[in-house]
Every structure is written in C-alpha cells, then in structure tokens.
XYZ file of C-alpha atoms in Angstrom:
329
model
C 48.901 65.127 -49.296
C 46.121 65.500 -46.693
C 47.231 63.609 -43.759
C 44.271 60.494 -42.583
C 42.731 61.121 -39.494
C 40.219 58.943 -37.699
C 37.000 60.049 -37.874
C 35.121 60.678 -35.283
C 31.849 59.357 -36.075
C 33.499 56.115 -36.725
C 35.031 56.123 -33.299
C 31.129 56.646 -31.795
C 29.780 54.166 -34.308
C 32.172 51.181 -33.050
C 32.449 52.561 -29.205
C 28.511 52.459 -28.856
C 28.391 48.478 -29.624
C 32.032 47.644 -28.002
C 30.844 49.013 -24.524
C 26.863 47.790 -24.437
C 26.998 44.610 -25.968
C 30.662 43.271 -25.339
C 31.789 44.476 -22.499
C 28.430 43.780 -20.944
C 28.887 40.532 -21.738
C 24.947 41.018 -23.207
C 26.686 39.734 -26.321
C 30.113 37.884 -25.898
C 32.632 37.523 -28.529
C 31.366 34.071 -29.996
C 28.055 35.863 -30.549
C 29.731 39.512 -31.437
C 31.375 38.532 -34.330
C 29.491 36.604 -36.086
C 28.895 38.045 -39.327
C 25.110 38.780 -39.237
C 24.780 39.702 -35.112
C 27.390 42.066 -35.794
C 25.810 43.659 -38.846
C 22.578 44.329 -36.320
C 24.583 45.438 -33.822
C 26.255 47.798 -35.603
C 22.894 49.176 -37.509
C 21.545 49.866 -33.987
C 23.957 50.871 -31.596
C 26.160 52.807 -33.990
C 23.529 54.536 -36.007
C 21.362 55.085 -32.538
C 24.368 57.049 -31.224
C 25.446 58.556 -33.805
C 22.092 60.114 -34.094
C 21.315 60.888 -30.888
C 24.504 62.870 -30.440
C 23.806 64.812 -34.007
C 20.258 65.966 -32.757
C 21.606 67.333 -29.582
C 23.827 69.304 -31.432
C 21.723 70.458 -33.938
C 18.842 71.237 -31.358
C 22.066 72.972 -29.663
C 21.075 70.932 -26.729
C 23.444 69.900 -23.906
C 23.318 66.535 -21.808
C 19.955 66.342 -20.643
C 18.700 66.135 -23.889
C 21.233 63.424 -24.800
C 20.130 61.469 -22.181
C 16.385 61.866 -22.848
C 17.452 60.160 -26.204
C 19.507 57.671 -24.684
C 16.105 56.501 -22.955
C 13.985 56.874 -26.039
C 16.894 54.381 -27.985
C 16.286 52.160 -25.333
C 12.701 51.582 -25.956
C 13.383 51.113 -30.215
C 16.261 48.516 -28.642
C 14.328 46.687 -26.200
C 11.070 47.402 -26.533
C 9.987 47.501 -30.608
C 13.497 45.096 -31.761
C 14.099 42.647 -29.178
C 11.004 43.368 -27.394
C 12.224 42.606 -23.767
C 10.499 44.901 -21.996
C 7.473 41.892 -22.861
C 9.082 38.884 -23.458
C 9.105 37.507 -19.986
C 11.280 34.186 -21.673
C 14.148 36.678 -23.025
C 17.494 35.160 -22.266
C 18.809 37.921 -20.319
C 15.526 38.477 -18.421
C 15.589 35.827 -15.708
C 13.715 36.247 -12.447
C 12.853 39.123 -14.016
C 10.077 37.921 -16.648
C 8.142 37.257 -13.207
C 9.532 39.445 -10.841
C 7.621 42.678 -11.169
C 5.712 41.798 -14.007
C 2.151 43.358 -14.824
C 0.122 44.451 -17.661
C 2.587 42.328 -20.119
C 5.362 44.543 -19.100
C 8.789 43.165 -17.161
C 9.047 46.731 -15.086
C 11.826 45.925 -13.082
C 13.585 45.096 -16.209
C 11.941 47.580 -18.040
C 13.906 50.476 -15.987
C 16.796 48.859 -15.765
C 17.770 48.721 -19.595
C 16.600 52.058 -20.076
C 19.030 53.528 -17.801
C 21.768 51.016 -19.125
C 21.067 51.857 -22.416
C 20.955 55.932 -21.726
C 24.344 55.744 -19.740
C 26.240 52.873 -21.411
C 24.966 52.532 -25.220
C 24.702 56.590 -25.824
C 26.290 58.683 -22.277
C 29.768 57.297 -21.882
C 30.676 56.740 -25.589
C 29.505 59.962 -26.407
C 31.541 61.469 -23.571
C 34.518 59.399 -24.432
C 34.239 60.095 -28.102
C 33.978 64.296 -27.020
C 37.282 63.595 -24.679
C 38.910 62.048 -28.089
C 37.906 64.793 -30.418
C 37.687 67.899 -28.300
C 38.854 69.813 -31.368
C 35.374 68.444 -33.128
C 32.730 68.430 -30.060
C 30.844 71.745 -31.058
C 30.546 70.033 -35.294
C 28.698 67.831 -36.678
C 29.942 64.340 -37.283
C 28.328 63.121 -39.923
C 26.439 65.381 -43.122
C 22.886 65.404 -43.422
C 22.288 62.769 -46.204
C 24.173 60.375 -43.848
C 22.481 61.411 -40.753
C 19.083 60.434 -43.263
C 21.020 57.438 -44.038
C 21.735 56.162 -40.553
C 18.142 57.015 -39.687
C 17.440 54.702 -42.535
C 19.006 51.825 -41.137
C 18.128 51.970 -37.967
C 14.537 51.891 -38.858
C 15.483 49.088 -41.211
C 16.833 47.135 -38.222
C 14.554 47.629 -36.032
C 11.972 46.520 -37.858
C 14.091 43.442 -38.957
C 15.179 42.504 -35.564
C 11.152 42.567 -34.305
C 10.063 40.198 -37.365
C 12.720 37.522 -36.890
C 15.451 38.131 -33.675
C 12.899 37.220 -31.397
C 9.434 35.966 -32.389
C 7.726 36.777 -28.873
C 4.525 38.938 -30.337
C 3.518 41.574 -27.215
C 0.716 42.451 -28.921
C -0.236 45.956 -31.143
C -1.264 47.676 -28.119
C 2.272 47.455 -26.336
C 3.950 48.219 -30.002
C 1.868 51.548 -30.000
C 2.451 52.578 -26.351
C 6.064 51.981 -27.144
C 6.341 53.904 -30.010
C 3.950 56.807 -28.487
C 6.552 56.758 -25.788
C 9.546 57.256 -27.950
C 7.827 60.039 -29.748
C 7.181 62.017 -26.430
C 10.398 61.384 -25.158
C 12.303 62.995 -28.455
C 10.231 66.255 -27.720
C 11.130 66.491 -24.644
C 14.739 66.154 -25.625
C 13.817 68.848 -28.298
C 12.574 71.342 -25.832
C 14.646 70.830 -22.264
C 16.963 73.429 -21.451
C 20.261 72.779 -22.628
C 22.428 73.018 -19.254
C 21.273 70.432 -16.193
C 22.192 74.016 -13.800
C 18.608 75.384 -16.020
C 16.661 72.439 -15.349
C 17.996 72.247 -11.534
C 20.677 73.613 -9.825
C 22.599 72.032 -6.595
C 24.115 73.720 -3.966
C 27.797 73.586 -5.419
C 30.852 72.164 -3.339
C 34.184 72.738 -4.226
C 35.625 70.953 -7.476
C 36.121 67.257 -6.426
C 39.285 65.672 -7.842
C 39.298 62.987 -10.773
C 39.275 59.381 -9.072
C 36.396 60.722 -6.871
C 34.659 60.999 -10.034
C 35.882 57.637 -11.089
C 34.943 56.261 -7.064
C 31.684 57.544 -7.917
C 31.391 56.161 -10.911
C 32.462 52.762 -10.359
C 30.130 52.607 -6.797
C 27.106 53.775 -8.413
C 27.383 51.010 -11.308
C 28.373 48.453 -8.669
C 25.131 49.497 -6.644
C 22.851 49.712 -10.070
C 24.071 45.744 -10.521
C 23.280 44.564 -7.068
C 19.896 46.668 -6.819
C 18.968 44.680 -9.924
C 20.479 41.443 -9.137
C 19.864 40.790 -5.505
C 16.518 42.724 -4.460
C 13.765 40.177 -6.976
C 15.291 37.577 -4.949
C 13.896 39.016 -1.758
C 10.204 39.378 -0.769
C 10.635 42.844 -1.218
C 7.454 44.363 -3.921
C 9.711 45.186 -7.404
C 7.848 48.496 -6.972
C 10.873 49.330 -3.992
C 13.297 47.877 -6.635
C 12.481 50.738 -9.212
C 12.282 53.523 -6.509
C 15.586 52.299 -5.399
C 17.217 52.430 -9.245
C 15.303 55.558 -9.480
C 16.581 56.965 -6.299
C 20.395 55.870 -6.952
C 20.126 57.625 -10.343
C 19.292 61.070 -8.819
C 21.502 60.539 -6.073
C 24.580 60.490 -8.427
C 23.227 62.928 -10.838
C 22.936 65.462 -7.601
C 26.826 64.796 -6.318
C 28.028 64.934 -9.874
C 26.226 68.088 -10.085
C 27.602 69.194 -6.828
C 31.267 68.386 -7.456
C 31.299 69.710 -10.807
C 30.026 73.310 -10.216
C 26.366 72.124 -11.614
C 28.870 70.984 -14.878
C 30.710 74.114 -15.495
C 34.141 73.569 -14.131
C 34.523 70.020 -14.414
C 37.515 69.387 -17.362
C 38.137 65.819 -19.469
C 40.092 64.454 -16.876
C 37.330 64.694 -14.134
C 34.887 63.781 -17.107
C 37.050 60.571 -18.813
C 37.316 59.400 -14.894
C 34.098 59.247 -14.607
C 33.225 57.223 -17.240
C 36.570 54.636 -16.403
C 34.795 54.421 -13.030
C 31.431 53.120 -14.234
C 33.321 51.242 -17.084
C 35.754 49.261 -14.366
C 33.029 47.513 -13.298
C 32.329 46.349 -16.493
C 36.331 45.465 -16.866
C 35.772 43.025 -13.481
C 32.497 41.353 -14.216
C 33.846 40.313 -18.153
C 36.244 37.565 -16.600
C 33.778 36.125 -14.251
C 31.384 36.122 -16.766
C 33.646 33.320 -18.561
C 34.460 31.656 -15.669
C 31.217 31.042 -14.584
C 29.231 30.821 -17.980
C 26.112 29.107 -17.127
C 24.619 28.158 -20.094
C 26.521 30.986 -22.440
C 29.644 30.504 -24.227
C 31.580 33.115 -22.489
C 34.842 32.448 -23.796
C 37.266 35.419 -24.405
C 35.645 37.685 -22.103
C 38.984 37.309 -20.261
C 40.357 38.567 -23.419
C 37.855 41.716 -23.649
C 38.304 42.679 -20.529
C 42.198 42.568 -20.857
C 41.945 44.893 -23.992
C 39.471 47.159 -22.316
C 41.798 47.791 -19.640
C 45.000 48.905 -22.156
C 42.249 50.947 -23.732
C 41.096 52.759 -20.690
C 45.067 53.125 -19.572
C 45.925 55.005 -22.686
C 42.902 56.735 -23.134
C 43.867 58.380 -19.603
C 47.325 58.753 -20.051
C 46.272 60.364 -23.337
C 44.361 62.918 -21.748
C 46.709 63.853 -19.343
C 49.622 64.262 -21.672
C 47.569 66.233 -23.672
C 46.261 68.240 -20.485
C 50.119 68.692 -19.288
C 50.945 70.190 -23.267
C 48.257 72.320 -22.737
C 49.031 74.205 -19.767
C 52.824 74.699 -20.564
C 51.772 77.107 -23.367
C-alpha cells in the first residue's frame, strides 16, 4: 500500500493565502473563513502561485523570473480584481488614495503591493514550500491539464472579483495599461537569465551565517512598513517615498547577493532564515492588529500569530534535524 504523502502543490496552494492575507492581517480570520472570501482567496493566491512557480520551472528559469511574476500577479490582484492601485476609497488604502496620487493611479500604494505581493504572496511560500520538498524542487507540481485548470480559475476570479468585490470602475484605459503591463512583465520573466549572478553579480563576502539572514530579513520588512506608513504623513513628495522602497529593495537584494556567494552557496537553513526574518514581523504586528482594531474586527489575530510562531519553530527545527541526518552520512 502506497504510503500518503502531502503534496506539495497543496502545501503552496494554502501557504500563498495563509501568509498574504492572514498573517497580514489584509484579511483577518472573521473575514478568512468565511465561506465565499475564502473560495476567492484561494482561486487567486493559490492558483497565482502555483502557476508562477510551474512557469519558472518549465521556462527552467531561476528566481528572477519568479519574482518578475510575483509583480505581474500583483497587478491581476490589485490592479484588474480589487482594483486598488485606482480606487483611492479602498479600505486598506488610507492616506494613500491621496498621498501620491496622479493620473487615477495611488503610486505610493501602487509599489508597495507589488513588492508585497512578489515577496510575500509568491517569494517566501515558494521558498518555504522548496525548503519542505527539496526532494521535489527541480519537478513539476502539478500536470499540465491542472496547470490549464488553475489558469482557468484564476481568470475566472479575477474577472469575478472586478465585477462585484469592489464596484470602483477605473476606467478601460487603466484596465488596458494594466493588462499591457502584465503581458510585458511575463516576457520578461520568459527571457531573463535564470541566475541573479547573470543578470548582476556583487562583489562576494564570505558566507554570512543564518540569523544574519533572518536580521536581514526581519529589518528590511520592518523598514518596508515604516517607509510606507510614516513618510505620506510628512511633507515629503511620495515621489522620495517610492525611491526610498525602491532603494531598500536593491539594497537587500545586493547584501543577500553578497552574503550568499551571488546565491550559490547559501543552503535551506540560511534560505528558511531568511524568510522567518521577514515573516517575524508579520508574527508581531498580528496581535497589535487585534488590540488596536480600528474599525476591523481583528479578533484572533492573537491566535494566528500564536500558530504562526509553532509553525515557523518546527519548520526550523525541521530543517536542521534534517540538515544534522544529512551530514552524518
């Protein structure tokens, strides 16, 4: 009798959601689980993965691809579904519907999701998922009817989260620009090199250990948050707010590059630190977030962060039991 074993893709499908709408907070539990949020959540963030890990495989591509698609799902997500990126009256929005707005666009806003969206809906559960399943990294997850399947429904969502999750109309213009976008960005993902160290190498430094990937991590989220949070409620232009996001993202691309011999001697324990790092932050901010509600039922983000936490404790002493079985053979 064939002994069960869980499934990768199932693990990506579920982790995608879990991490960018949970433990966000972007979605907490009272709105999570109920039955038809959940179904759309699912749809998106688990098919978007899922798919944006299978065409980096198949286009036997390597991060910077994934990423490039991270951005692109980002844009079906925000832009085309909940349309954010135009809706300056969005819940989550805030200063930020006025606060660098121009040309029907909420910029500052704009930039932000699409980096949360290409590190925290598609970078970190894919990497978590590849520190799970290191046996199944180089295969496919899913065959290619369900890949068209998953496809399927995340067209099917999108378009049903644009007609009735949020009636804000942007206007066709914006739709088109959007979805020109998108395009450009998936051939670009089609045709990078596959290794960052092709695309641009960094003077190396010698192999940094684990928690200063997970310092790293856990700085550079802290410092994405408070660029986002505290600058529109200066004078300063929201133009100095992007360059500033923009600017913090190449600044930890460049010392992860640097620490990790340009990616090519970093292992899953410098890897899986680095995403608990920019996940802890997450782990902290849940509990306030239900203290402090606002005008959000919050409650049992306590909760969510407390099961996070167990998760991210046995997913590390996981990897280094396995690590420690591996080098005694």
């Amino acid at each position: 009798m064939k002994k069960a074993t869980l499934s990768p893709a199932l693990v990506l499908f579920l982790l995608s959601p879990l991490v960018a709408e949970l433990l966000s907070g972007s979605s907490p539990p009272s709105q999570f689980f109920s039955p038809l949020l959940l179904i759309l959540l699912l749809a998106l963030y688990g098919s978007g993965a899922l798919i944006c890990r299978e065409l980096t495989l198949r286009w036997a591509k390597g991060w910077p691809s994934l990423l490039i698609l991270g951005a692109a799902f980002a844009i079906v997500v925000e832009g085309l579904m909940a349309k954010s990126f135009f809706d300056p009256y969005w819940t989550d929005v805030g200063t930020l519907g006025s606060y660098g707005r121009w040309l029907g666009i909420n910029w500052v806003w704009t930039v932000q999701m699409i980096f949360f969206h290409a590190l925290f809906s598609i970078g970190i559960p894919v990497l978590i998922t590849n520190v799970l399943f290191p046996q199944h990294r180089n295969e496919a997850w899913v065959s290619p009817r369900t890949f068209n399947w998953l496809a399927g429904i995340l067209l099917a969502a999108t378009i049903a989260g644009c007609l009735f999750f949020n009636l804000y109309q942007p206007g066709l213009g914006l739709y088109i620009i959007a979805l020109l976008i998108v395009a450009i960005l998936v051939l670009i993902a089609r045709y990078l090199p596959a290794r960052m160290q092709d695309i641009m190498t960094i003077r190396e430094t010698s192999l940094a250990a684990p928690y200063v990937f997970g310092a790293l991590g856990f700085v550079a989220t802290l410092a994405f948050f408070l660029i986002n949070s505290l600058l529109p409620l200066t004078p300063i232009p929201a133009i100095v707010t992007i360059i500033c996001v923009i600017a913090l993202a190449s600044y930890v691309l460049r010392n992860i590059l640097a620490m990790s011999g340009n990616g090519s001697r970093w292992g899953a324990e410098h890897q899986i630190a680095l995403a608990t790092g920019a996940l802890l932050l997450l782990v902290l901010r849940a509990p306030l977030l239900e203290w402090f509600p606002g005008m959000r039922n919050t409650a049992g983000m306590t909760l969510v962060a407390v099961i996070a936490t167990l998760g991210l404790i046995l997913m590390g002493w996981w990897v280094r039991i396995r690590l420690h079985s591996q080098n005694r053979i």
